[in-house]
Structure formats: C-alpha cells, structure tokens
Short mmCIF file of C-alpha atoms and ligand atoms in Angstrom, two decimals:
data_model
loop_
_atom_site.label_atom_id
_atom_site.label_comp_id
_atom_site.label_asym_id
_atom_site.label_seq_id
_atom_site.Cartn_x
_atom_site.Cartn_y
_atom_site.Cartn_z
CA MET A 1 12.15 -21.00 13.37
CA GLY A 2 9.69 -19.76 10.96
CA VAL A 3 7.93 -16.22 10.88
CA GLY A 4 5.47 -15.17 13.15
CA SER A 5 7.43 -15.58 15.71
CA PRO A 6 9.96 -14.07 17.91
CA SER A 7 13.03 -16.23 16.48
CA THR A 8 16.48 -15.96 14.73
CA SER A 9 16.84 -18.42 11.73
CA ARG A 10 20.31 -18.92 10.44
CA GLY A 11 22.15 -18.07 12.60
CA THR A 12 23.61 -14.77 11.94
CA GLY A 13 21.95 -12.46 14.13
CA ARG A 14 23.61 -11.56 17.70
CA GLU A 15 21.07 -12.38 20.31
CA PRO A 16 19.60 -9.50 21.98
CA GLY A 17 22.36 -7.58 24.17
CA THR A 18 25.39 -9.02 23.28
CA GLY A 19 26.70 -6.58 21.19
CA ARG A 20 28.02 -7.99 18.06
CA LEU A 21 27.25 -6.53 15.42
CA GLY A 22 25.56 -9.18 13.53
CA TYR A 23 23.78 -8.17 9.91
CA ASP A 24 24.00 -6.12 7.55
CA VAL A 25 20.44 -4.51 7.28
CA ILE A 26 17.85 -4.23 10.33
CA ILE A 27 14.23 -3.18 8.72
CA VAL A 28 11.54 -1.55 11.05
CA GLY A 29 8.33 -2.68 10.25
CA ALA A 30 7.06 -6.17 8.44
CA GLY A 31 4.33 -4.56 6.80
CA GLY A 32 3.66 -3.98 2.99
CA MET A 33 6.70 -2.46 2.27
CA GLY A 34 8.99 -3.95 4.89
CA THR A 35 8.64 -7.33 4.08
CA ALA A 36 9.13 -6.70 0.31
CA ALA A 37 12.56 -5.03 1.05
CA ALA A 38 13.18 -8.33 3.05
CA THR A 39 12.73 -10.29 0.26
CA HIS A 40 14.45 -8.64 -2.12
CA LEU A 41 17.26 -8.23 -0.16
CA ALA A 42 17.78 -11.69 1.71
CA ALA A 43 17.70 -13.06 -2.23
CA ARG A 44 20.57 -11.18 -2.74
CA GLY A 45 22.68 -12.38 0.30
CA GLN A 46 22.61 -9.90 2.91
CA ARG A 47 21.95 -10.62 6.47
CA VAL A 48 18.40 -9.62 7.47
CA LEU A 49 16.96 -8.55 10.29
CA VAL A 50 13.42 -7.53 10.47
CA LEU A 51 11.19 -6.16 13.92
CA GLU A 52 7.84 -5.60 14.16
CA ARG A 53 5.96 -4.18 16.23
CA HIS A 54 2.03 -6.68 16.16
CA HIS A 55 2.14 -9.54 14.70
CA LEU A 56 2.81 -10.47 11.03
CA ALA A 57 -0.32 -9.25 8.81
CA HIS A 58 -2.30 -7.77 11.43
CA ASP A 59 -4.61 -5.20 11.42
CA ARG A 60 -3.33 -2.60 13.40
CA GLY A 61 -1.59 -0.49 10.26
CA SER A 62 -2.20 0.05 6.65
CA SER A 63 -2.09 -3.51 4.92
CA HIS A 64 -5.29 -5.08 6.37
CA GLY A 65 -8.88 -5.23 4.96
CA LEU A 66 -8.32 -8.09 2.37
CA THR A 67 -7.64 -6.57 -1.07
CA ARG A 68 -6.16 -3.50 -2.10
CA ILE A 69 -6.85 -2.18 -6.16
CA ILE A 70 -3.98 -2.28 -8.35
CA ARG A 71 -4.06 -0.14 -11.67
CA LEU A 72 -2.01 1.04 -14.45
CA ALA A 73 -3.72 3.74 -15.70
CA TYR A 74 -2.54 5.30 -13.36
CA PHE A 75 -3.96 9.03 -13.06
CA GLU A 76 -1.87 10.18 -10.34
CA HIS A 77 1.21 10.63 -12.68
CA PRO A 78 1.96 8.74 -15.80
CA SER A 79 6.13 8.39 -14.78
CA TYR A 80 4.35 5.69 -11.97
CA VAL A 81 3.34 3.33 -14.81
CA PRO A 82 7.15 1.67 -15.65
CA LEU A 83 7.19 1.14 -11.58
CA LEU A 84 3.80 -0.77 -11.88
CA ARG A 85 5.02 -2.47 -14.97
CA ARG A 86 7.36 -4.10 -12.95
CA ALA A 87 5.33 -4.35 -9.87
CA PHE A 88 3.18 -6.88 -11.99
CA GLU A 89 5.96 -8.84 -12.75
CA LEU A 90 6.89 -9.02 -9.29
CA TRP A 91 3.62 -9.66 -7.99
CA ARG A 92 3.47 -12.75 -10.73
CA ALA A 93 6.25 -13.72 -9.43
CA LEU A 94 5.70 -14.37 -5.80
CA GLU A 95 2.36 -15.53 -6.40
CA THR A 96 4.66 -18.14 -8.36
CA ARG A 97 6.71 -18.98 -5.85
CA ALA A 98 3.81 -19.13 -2.83
CA GLY A 99 2.12 -21.27 -4.81
CA GLU A 100 -1.44 -19.15 -4.29
CA PRO A 101 -3.18 -16.42 -6.07
CA LEU A 102 -2.54 -13.09 -4.89
CA LEU A 103 -3.50 -11.05 -7.77
CA HIS A 104 -6.91 -10.96 -9.43
CA VAL A 105 -6.91 -9.53 -12.54
CA THR A 106 -10.92 -7.56 -12.78
CA GLY A 107 -9.59 -4.60 -15.59
CA SER A 108 -9.68 -1.29 -14.03
CA LEU A 109 -12.18 1.70 -14.94
CA ASP A 110 -11.40 5.41 -13.80
CA VAL A 111 -14.66 7.31 -13.89
CA GLY A 112 -15.44 10.95 -14.03
CA ALA A 113 -16.44 13.68 -15.21
CA SER A 114 -14.28 14.89 -18.43
CA GLY A 115 -11.77 17.06 -17.42
CA SER A 116 -11.79 15.46 -13.94
CA GLN A 117 -8.14 14.49 -12.35
CA VAL A 118 -9.53 10.79 -12.24
CA PHE A 119 -10.54 10.57 -15.55
CA GLU A 120 -7.74 12.71 -17.66
CA GLY A 121 -5.27 11.55 -15.44
CA ALA A 122 -5.77 7.61 -16.24
CA LEU A 123 -6.08 8.63 -20.09
CA ARG A 124 -2.78 10.33 -19.89
CA SER A 125 -0.93 7.56 -18.57
CA CYS A 126 -2.18 5.03 -21.32
CA GLN A 127 -1.52 7.78 -23.95
CA GLU A 128 1.85 8.14 -22.55
CA HIS A 129 2.92 4.52 -21.73
CA ASP A 130 0.98 3.05 -24.71
CA LEU A 131 -1.36 0.92 -22.30
CA PRO A 132 -4.33 -1.01 -23.83
CA HIS A 133 -7.36 0.83 -22.60
CA GLU A 134 -11.00 1.56 -24.07
CA LEU A 135 -12.47 5.08 -23.60
CA LEU A 136 -16.52 4.73 -22.33
CA THR A 137 -19.46 7.13 -22.29
CA GLY A 138 -21.70 7.11 -19.05
CA ARG A 139 -23.91 5.13 -20.99
CA ALA A 140 -21.16 2.43 -22.59
CA LEU A 141 -20.67 2.20 -19.16
CA ARG A 142 -23.70 1.17 -17.38
CA GLY A 143 -24.51 -1.27 -20.83
CA ARG A 144 -20.90 -3.17 -20.08
CA PHE A 145 -20.81 -3.05 -16.15
CA PRO A 146 -24.40 -3.32 -14.99
CA ALA A 147 -23.64 -3.14 -11.65
CA TRP A 148 -23.66 0.70 -12.12
CA ARG A 149 -25.74 3.20 -12.22
CA ILE A 150 -24.05 6.77 -13.67
CA ASP A 151 -25.08 9.30 -16.39
CA ASP A 152 -24.84 9.15 -20.06
CA GLU A 153 -22.38 11.83 -19.85
CA ALA A 154 -20.05 10.60 -18.01
CA ALA A 155 -16.12 9.47 -19.03
CA ALA A 156 -13.95 6.49 -18.11
CA VAL A 157 -11.37 4.51 -18.74
CA PHE A 158 -11.06 0.90 -18.62
CA GLN A 159 -7.98 -0.71 -18.36
CA PRO A 160 -7.96 -4.44 -19.07
CA ASP A 161 -4.73 -5.06 -16.80
CA GLY A 162 -5.90 -3.23 -13.35
CA GLY A 163 -7.04 -5.97 -10.55
CA PHE A 164 -6.41 -6.65 -6.87
CA LEU A 165 -4.21 -8.20 -4.64
CA LEU A 166 -4.80 -10.00 -1.07
CA SER A 167 -2.96 -7.95 0.70
CA GLU A 168 -2.56 -9.81 4.09
CA ARG A 169 -1.87 -13.03 2.23
CA CYS A 170 0.95 -10.85 0.14
CA ILE A 171 2.89 -9.84 2.99
CA LEU A 172 2.92 -13.60 4.78
CA ALA A 173 4.31 -14.71 0.94
CA GLN A 174 6.77 -12.00 1.11
CA ALA A 175 7.78 -12.58 4.64
CA THR A 176 7.49 -16.58 4.27
CA GLN A 177 9.99 -16.30 1.21
CA ALA A 178 11.69 -13.50 2.97
CA THR A 179 12.80 -16.15 6.23
CA GLU A 180 13.31 -19.03 3.62
CA ALA A 181 16.06 -17.12 2.13
CA GLY A 182 17.91 -16.62 5.49
CA ALA A 183 15.62 -13.23 6.93
CA THR A 184 15.10 -13.49 10.83
CA VAL A 185 11.76 -11.81 11.64
CA ARG A 186 11.04 -10.89 15.18
CA VAL A 187 7.76 -10.10 16.03
CA GLU A 188 5.84 -7.72 18.86
CA GLU A 189 9.65 -6.07 18.99
CA PRO A 190 8.38 -2.89 18.70
CA VAL A 191 11.87 -0.12 18.27
CA LEU A 192 11.98 2.32 20.67
CA GLU A 193 15.10 4.13 19.39
CA TRP A 194 18.09 3.78 16.68
CA ASP A 195 21.28 6.04 15.99
CA ALA A 196 23.80 6.02 13.67
CA ARG A 197 27.27 6.59 13.71
CA GLY A 198 30.05 6.56 11.05
CA ASP A 199 28.88 3.01 8.98
CA ARG A 200 26.87 1.75 11.97
CA VAL A 201 23.40 1.69 12.98
CA ARG A 202 21.82 0.65 16.12
CA VAL A 203 18.75 -0.08 16.98
CA ARG A 204 17.22 -0.53 20.77
CA THR A 205 14.25 -2.56 21.44
CA GLY A 206 12.09 -3.87 24.54
CA ARG A 207 14.53 -7.10 24.07
CA GLY A 208 17.89 -5.89 23.34
CA ASN A 209 20.17 -3.73 21.46
CA TYR A 210 21.01 -4.56 17.31
CA GLU A 211 23.87 -3.56 15.04
CA ALA A 212 24.41 -3.65 11.32
CA SER A 213 25.68 -1.56 8.55
CA GLN A 214 22.20 -0.24 7.08
CA LEU A 215 19.09 0.75 8.96
CA VAL A 216 15.21 0.74 6.27
CA LEU A 217 12.92 2.46 8.66
CA ALA A 218 9.60 1.02 6.50
CA ALA A 219 7.26 1.38 9.95
CA GLY A 220 4.50 2.96 8.12
CA ALA A 221 1.98 5.26 10.18
CA TRP A 222 4.90 4.92 12.65
CA MET A 223 7.09 6.97 10.98
CA ALA A 224 7.10 10.21 12.04
CA GLY A 225 7.54 8.69 15.61
CA LEU A 226 11.03 7.21 14.35
CA VAL A 227 12.32 10.17 12.40
CA PRO A 228 11.52 13.26 14.61
CA GLY A 229 11.47 16.85 12.70
CA MET A 230 9.70 15.48 9.35
CA ALA A 231 6.14 14.73 11.21
CA ALA A 232 5.44 17.81 9.03
CA LEU A 233 6.08 14.84 5.48
CA MET A 234 3.76 11.80 7.16
CA ARG A 235 0.95 13.03 8.30
CA PRO A 236 -1.64 9.11 9.42
CA GLU A 237 -5.28 9.46 8.31
CA ARG A 238 -8.01 7.40 9.47
CA GLN A 239 -9.58 5.75 6.92
CA VAL A 240 -12.67 3.30 7.50
CA VAL A 241 -14.19 1.04 4.55
CA GLY A 242 -17.19 -1.07 4.59
CA TRP A 243 -18.51 -3.69 3.21
CA PHE A 244 -22.40 -3.13 1.95
CA ALA A 245 -25.10 -6.47 1.31
CA ILE A 246 -25.48 -6.98 -2.66
CA ALA A 247 -28.90 -7.56 -3.75
CA ASP A 248 -27.84 -9.44 -7.15
CA PRO A 249 -24.25 -10.71 -6.45
CA GLU A 250 -23.76 -11.92 -9.81
CA ARG A 251 -23.83 -8.13 -11.10
CA PHE A 252 -20.54 -7.62 -8.89
CA ALA A 253 -18.94 -10.50 -9.42
CA PRO A 254 -14.88 -10.20 -9.79
CA ALA A 255 -15.80 -11.62 -14.05
CA ARG A 256 -18.72 -8.66 -14.04
CA PHE A 257 -17.44 -5.59 -12.10
CA PRO A 258 -13.63 -4.05 -12.23
CA VAL A 259 -12.23 -2.35 -9.81
CA PHE A 260 -12.48 1.23 -10.07
CA VAL A 261 -11.78 4.88 -8.67
CA HIS A 262 -14.69 7.32 -9.05
CA ASP A 263 -14.26 11.23 -9.04
CA ALA A 264 -17.79 11.84 -7.87
CA PRO A 265 -18.77 15.71 -7.62
CA ASP A 266 -18.44 15.41 -3.85
CA ALA A 267 -15.40 12.75 -3.25
CA VAL A 268 -13.15 10.30 -4.65
CA TYR A 269 -14.32 6.84 -3.97
CA TYR A 270 -12.76 3.33 -5.00
CA GLY A 271 -14.43 -0.48 -4.58
CA PHE A 272 -13.91 -3.91 -5.73
CA PRO A 273 -15.73 -7.07 -6.89
CA GLU A 274 -16.86 -9.41 -4.34
CA HIS A 275 -14.57 -11.63 -3.36
CA GLY A 276 -13.60 -13.23 -0.01
CA VAL A 277 -16.31 -12.05 2.05
CA ALA A 278 -19.67 -11.37 1.25
CA GLY A 279 -20.89 -7.57 0.47
CA PHE A 280 -19.08 -4.88 -2.35
CA LYS A 281 -15.83 -3.09 -0.66
CA ILE A 282 -16.09 0.28 -1.52
CA GLY A 283 -13.39 3.65 0.30
CA LYS A 284 -13.43 7.20 0.04
CA TYR A 285 -9.86 9.04 -0.12
CA HIS A 286 -9.80 10.37 2.78
CA HIS A 287 -12.82 9.40 4.60
CA ARG A 288 -13.36 12.04 7.11
CA GLY A 289 -10.62 14.11 7.33
CA GLN A 290 -9.32 12.76 10.18
CA ALA A 291 -5.88 12.53 11.43
CA ALA A 292 -4.83 9.67 13.58
CA ASP A 293 -3.01 8.62 16.39
CA PRO A 294 -1.61 5.22 15.03
CA ASP A 295 -1.16 3.99 18.82
CA ALA A 296 -5.05 4.79 19.20
CA LEU A 297 -6.98 4.82 16.09
CA ASP A 298 -10.66 4.44 16.85
CA ARG A 299 -11.72 1.19 15.10
CA GLU A 300 -15.36 1.48 15.73
CA CYS A 301 -17.38 1.97 12.18
CA HIS A 302 -19.88 5.11 13.30
CA PRO A 303 -23.06 6.26 11.68
CA GLU A 304 -21.71 9.25 10.10
CA ASP A 305 -18.59 6.47 9.12
CA GLU A 306 -20.98 4.84 6.98
CA ALA A 307 -22.90 7.90 5.33
CA ALA A 308 -20.15 8.71 3.78
CA LEU A 309 -20.05 5.75 2.39
CA ARG A 310 -24.17 5.44 1.82
CA GLY A 311 -24.22 8.48 -0.48
CA GLU A 312 -22.22 6.68 -3.07
CA VAL A 313 -23.68 3.72 -2.65
CA ALA A 314 -26.93 4.53 -3.10
CA ARG A 315 -26.23 6.83 -6.02
CA HIS A 316 -24.19 5.17 -8.36
CA PHE A 317 -24.64 1.56 -7.17
CA PRO A 318 -28.44 0.22 -5.36
CA LEU A 319 -28.15 -3.11 -5.99
CA ALA A 320 -25.75 -2.66 -3.22
CA ASN A 321 -27.64 -0.39 -0.87
CA GLY A 322 -27.87 -3.47 1.72
CA ALA A 323 -27.15 -3.16 5.68
CA LEU A 324 -23.90 -2.67 6.18
CA VAL A 325 -22.00 -6.11 6.78
CA ARG A 326 -18.64 -5.47 7.74
CA SER A 327 -16.24 -2.40 8.22
CA ALA A 328 -12.40 -1.87 8.78
CA ALA A 329 -10.32 1.09 10.07
CA CYS A 330 -7.19 2.16 8.17
CA MET A 331 -4.57 4.05 8.25
CA PHE A 332 -3.06 6.26 5.63
CA THR A 333 0.37 8.31 5.95
CA ASN A 334 0.20 11.24 3.82
CA THR A 335 3.08 13.73 2.47
CA PRO A 336 2.29 16.87 1.56
CA ASP A 337 2.28 16.18 -2.23
CA GLU A 338 0.69 12.56 -1.95
CA HIS A 339 3.26 10.97 -4.06
CA PHE A 340 6.24 8.67 -1.80
CA ILE A 341 9.06 9.26 0.30
CA ILE A 342 12.41 6.84 -0.56
CA ASP A 343 15.61 8.65 0.01
CA ARG A 344 18.43 8.53 2.74
CA HIS A 345 18.02 9.84 6.14
CA PRO A 346 19.41 13.81 5.57
CA GLY A 347 21.36 13.69 8.42
CA ALA A 348 21.86 9.54 8.84
CA PRO A 349 23.62 8.25 5.17
CA ALA A 350 23.15 4.72 6.36
CA VAL A 351 19.57 5.40 6.73
CA LEU A 352 16.59 4.74 3.99
CA ILE A 353 13.59 6.24 5.25
CA VAL A 354 10.35 4.06 2.67
CA SER A 355 7.68 5.38 3.52
CA PRO A 356 5.10 5.57 0.46
CA CYS A 357 2.22 5.43 1.64
CA SER A 358 -0.40 8.35 0.89
CA GLY A 359 -3.11 6.04 0.36
CA HIS A 360 -2.15 4.34 -2.84
CA GLY A 361 1.31 2.23 -2.28
CA PHE A 362 0.36 -1.16 -1.83
CA LYS A 363 0.60 -2.43 -5.20
CA PHE A 364 4.12 -0.92 -5.30
CA CYS A 365 5.49 -3.35 -2.38
CA PRO A 366 7.98 -5.27 -4.44
CA VAL A 367 9.20 -3.08 -6.69
CA ILE A 368 9.73 -0.95 -4.09
CA GLY A 369 11.23 -3.87 -2.45
CA GLU A 370 13.94 -4.45 -5.54
CA ILE A 371 14.22 0.26 -4.78
CA VAL A 372 15.08 -0.58 -1.36
CA ALA A 373 17.64 -3.57 -2.17
CA ASP A 374 19.60 -1.80 -5.21
CA LEU A 375 20.06 1.14 -2.63
CA VAL A 376 21.47 -0.53 0.01
CA THR A 377 23.57 -2.89 -1.94
CA ARG A 378 24.78 -0.72 -4.58
CA ASP A 379 24.27 2.56 -3.37
CA ALA A 380 21.83 3.34 -6.79
CA THR A 381 19.03 1.76 -8.61
CA ALA A 382 18.25 1.70 -12.07
CA HIS A 383 14.25 3.06 -11.06
CA ASP A 384 13.66 6.54 -11.96
CA ILE A 385 12.56 7.47 -7.97
CA SER A 386 13.71 11.14 -8.29
CA ALA A 387 10.09 12.10 -7.56
CA PHE A 388 10.14 10.41 -4.09
CA ARG A 389 13.05 12.78 -2.46
CA LEU A 390 13.67 14.53 0.41
CA ALA A 391 14.55 18.01 -1.06
CA ARG A 392 11.29 18.77 -2.69
CA PHE A 393 10.08 19.69 0.71
CA SER A 394 12.88 21.57 1.89
CA ALA A 395 10.90 24.57 2.66
CA LEU A 396 9.02 22.37 5.05
CA ARG A 397 11.74 20.45 6.93
C1 FAD B 401 -8.13 1.73 3.73
C2 FAD B 401 -7.18 1.74 3.01
C3 FAD B 401 -7.62 1.59 1.70
C4 FAD B 401 -5.86 1.27 0.42
N1 FAD B 401 -6.38 0.96 -0.90
C5 FAD B 401 -5.23 0.96 -1.28
C6 FAD B 401 -5.16 0.30 -2.55
O1 FAD B 401 -6.05 0.00 -2.96
N2 FAD B 401 -4.21 0.04 -3.81
C7 FAD B 401 -3.01 0.45 -2.95
O2 FAD B 401 -1.84 0.98 -3.51
N3 FAD B 401 -2.93 0.77 -1.62
C8 FAD B 401 -3.85 1.21 -1.04
N4 FAD B 401 -3.63 2.15 0.15
C9 FAD B 401 -2.19 1.86 1.00
C10 FAD B 401 -1.23 0.60 0.88
O3 FAD B 401 -2.64 0.10 1.44
C11 FAD B 401 -0.41 1.45 2.22
O4 FAD B 401 0.38 2.36 1.13
C12 FAD B 401 0.60 -0.05 2.00
O5 FAD B 401 -0.07 -0.60 3.28
C13 FAD B 401 2.15 0.85 3.12
O6 FAD B 401 2.56 -0.11 3.61
P1 FAD B 401 3.74 0.02 4.91
O7 FAD B 401 4.49 -1.42 4.62
O8 FAD B 401 4.37 1.44 4.46
O9 FAD B 401 2.72 0.20 6.20
P2 FAD B 401 2.11 -0.99 7.47
O10 FAD B 401 2.05 -2.22 6.13
O11 FAD B 401 1.11 -0.75 8.04
O12 FAD B 401 3.32 -1.61 7.81
C14 FAD B 401 4.27 -0.74 8.72
C15 FAD B 401 4.83 -2.14 10.30
O13 FAD B 401 5.55 -1.20 10.42
C16 FAD B 401 5.20 -2.00 11.63
N5 FAD B 401 5.57 -0.74 12.82
C17 FAD B 401 5.25 0.59 13.15
N6 FAD B 401 6.86 0.87 14.09
C18 FAD B 401 7.23 -0.10 14.30
C19 FAD B 401 8.09 0.32 15.85
N7 FAD B 401 8.59 0.90 16.23
N8 FAD B 401 8.88 -1.26 15.48
C20 FAD B 401 8.65 -1.97 15.16
N9 FAD B 401 7.70 -2.18 13.82
C21 FAD B 401 7.25 -1.18 13.80
C22 FAD B 401 3.63 -1.75 12.51
O14 FAD B 401 3.10 -2.30 13.16
C23 FAD B 401 3.58 -2.12 10.80
O15 FAD B 401 3.34 -3.45 10.57
C24 FAD B 401 -5.05 1.84 1.12
C25 FAD B 401 -4.44 1.94 2.70
C26 FAD B 401 -5.74 2.02 3.27
C27 FAD B 401 -5.60 2.33 4.73
#
C-alpha cells in the first residue's frame, strides 16, 4: 500500500497489538527529518515503521509554506558547510529519482552592515571553505538586483549556489522513496508513549503497540512532550510568513532575485523570489517572540503579524509593498543556542533524538537522514556532529 493512508507494506510489520517484534527501527514523525531518515534507513535494508500524527506534508508543523531557503554561505557557523555540501548532493539525488524539480538555484544574499552577524558570518564560511562568492556594497546590490532599496553603506555576500527547496514536495518525494524501498508509513496515528528496555523499544499509539530495536524521535515542535525533562531544550515558537503583492514581478523573478537573509537594525529577515504562488514571500526570524503550543497554534494572521513584516517590505522592497495576499503560521523549535540536537537519549541509548529545527533545519534534511541511518546501523557517522550533542546543555537538564 502507498504513502498517505494508514498502511503496512512489505509484510514485515507486526499488525497493531499482536506483540511481535517486526521492525528494526520506528520513526516518530513523518516531517522533513523523519521522512529523510526513513529514506536512508530503508535504502540500507532496515525494516522501518514511520508513525505520523497528521497526514503527509500537512500544514500544522514546521515544514509547510511551499519553500525553504538553502544556502552554503552559512552565517550561523562555518562548521555547517560540509554538511551543506553533502545536503546539496543528496537533494539533487532525491530530485533525480523523484523526476521533478525540488531545488531551485537563485544564488543567496547575506546582507547587513559591515560587522553584522549575518554578513560577517557568511563571509567567514565562504573564506574558511573556499566557497565562490562576491562582496557587494549597497549600491552594487541595488544595481544588480533592482528590487532592493538599500543604503550605499550596506554590505552583502552573494554566493551563487544558494536557492530554495519546495518543502512539501520534498517530504512527499522522501516518503515515496522510503516506501518504495520497503518502509511502512502510518498516518493519522499519533504516538502516545514509548518505553525502552534493554535492546527493545516499545511504542503505543491509539491503534496498538509496536516494537523495534531502535527508536528515532523526529517530532519537530512536539518533541518536548516525547522527552520529558528536556522541554527547556526544545521550545516551540510561533512564526508567520507573508506573501505581498508585487507591482513589478519581473524584478522578483528567480533569475533576478536571489534568496536572502537581511540583518536589519530591528531584526533579521529572510525572503524569496516569486515562485509557485503570486507574491513576495518574507519572514522575520523569531517573528513576534511568541511561545507556541503545537496542539493549539494560533494560525490566524493578525494585523500585528502583518505589521511585523510590512515595515521591512516598505523600507527595502517598495515594489512589493502591496496587499498581503497569503500567509502561513508555522513553528520553530528552538534550542538554547539555536544549534541542532542529534544524539542518543541519555537515559535510553536505543532512542535517537533528532530535533534540529531552531528555524534553520530544513535544508539539512537529507544529510541528517544519512546521519541517522549511520547511527542506527553502525552507531557512528563520518559527519562531524559534535556540535549537536546534548552534553553541551548538561547544566540545563
Ligand atoms: C516559517 C518557517 C520558516 C523556515 N525557513 C527555513 C528556511 O528557509 N530554511 C531552512 O533550512 N529551514 C527553515 N525553517 C526550519 C525548518 O522548516 C525546520 O527545521 C524543519 O522543517 C523541521 O522539520 P521536522 O521534521 O523537525 O519537523 P516537521 O516537519 O514539523 O515534522 C515533525 C512531524 O512529527 C509529527 N509528530 C509530532 N508528534 C508526533 C507524535 N506523537 N506521533 C506521530 N507523529 C508526530 C508531526 O505531525 C510532524 O509531521 C523554517 C521554519 C519555519 C517555521
């Protein structure tokens, strides 16, 4: 049976409630990370069960809203660049197998004042990893990408490999490839509890019990509920992105408008060329700073939400300062240092915690899927994930 309906495939899974160990690994969550992990694990011959509380590519978590930025000039830290190089390769491989475009290259701009975290961080990643890039003044930026209005004193890093991913299509492609390789995906089946004893993990849903040798928790904004005691490390936060009507769409076309991160005096914003739906899509990191309950997220776009974005649009993209034509509410899941968590559960070594959101995880999905598959099958990975260990927060737990 296919992805998208509650199903078991390949005949390896135990039917709910029968008590027989039927899987090597159970994955909680079929979002960006869970479907990526399933793809890589199933390709390695693991018997995989994925359990998802909603349907596939739904709009209640962290991966919807059509697009996500992917960029190599990583202002957050240069140590992400090797992972990003591998992510680009794996996205291209996924796209080839899926037979549809998933990654659109536009180039990326990291813009700010000289000395700002975004500009200096992106430049450092380019220099340390020898990435092709150009430095632009505000004046050069306006000349080259005329949708921008920005002061001469601004500074920008242009990196030609950046672009955007079609996030829901990516999730569907990953889920399809996982099931084609033998994984079972069961949707509308929330995991209610799990326990790990010895070399077995047991999971209970509303439909029954499942067992496996290992468990991967990739539940995004719902993680804290699955790993009690770690709520302080995984705080969901409400985000709202908006699409604004454009007066001169030519200037916002993918060929003339790179994806960007703009370190403005009041906040950091990110945006996309027009693609798929009408309008200029823009978001503000940490939006209005609102904690979110993932089961009761306020999805409405209030005047305050629009205002949080409108000022940046009016100041820097005046040709897109038209009506708000679309919006989406979504969630970040923030760690205290905004770096990822990929580690074994300290009290249950058969359980892997994969909660790498903090608002910048999507671009890494396939390489994180590969890392999870390495850890499940070999208990080691060649990728450097030392920065993602839970031990760095030991004082907080
Ligand atoms: C507005 C916004 C903009 C962003 N922009 C970017 C960007 O430009 N570039 C970028 O790289 N990243 C970006 N991010 C971050 C990125 O989207 C996330 O890091 C990524 O989507 C997280 O994937 P995930 O698999 O952890 O979560 P999700 O995709 O939300 O998946 C978690 C899944 O677990 C399921 N689940 C939860 N609990 C249970 C349970 N008990 N039982 C069964 N299933 C369960 C959920 O239903 C969900 O499907 C952005 C995030 C937001 C919100």
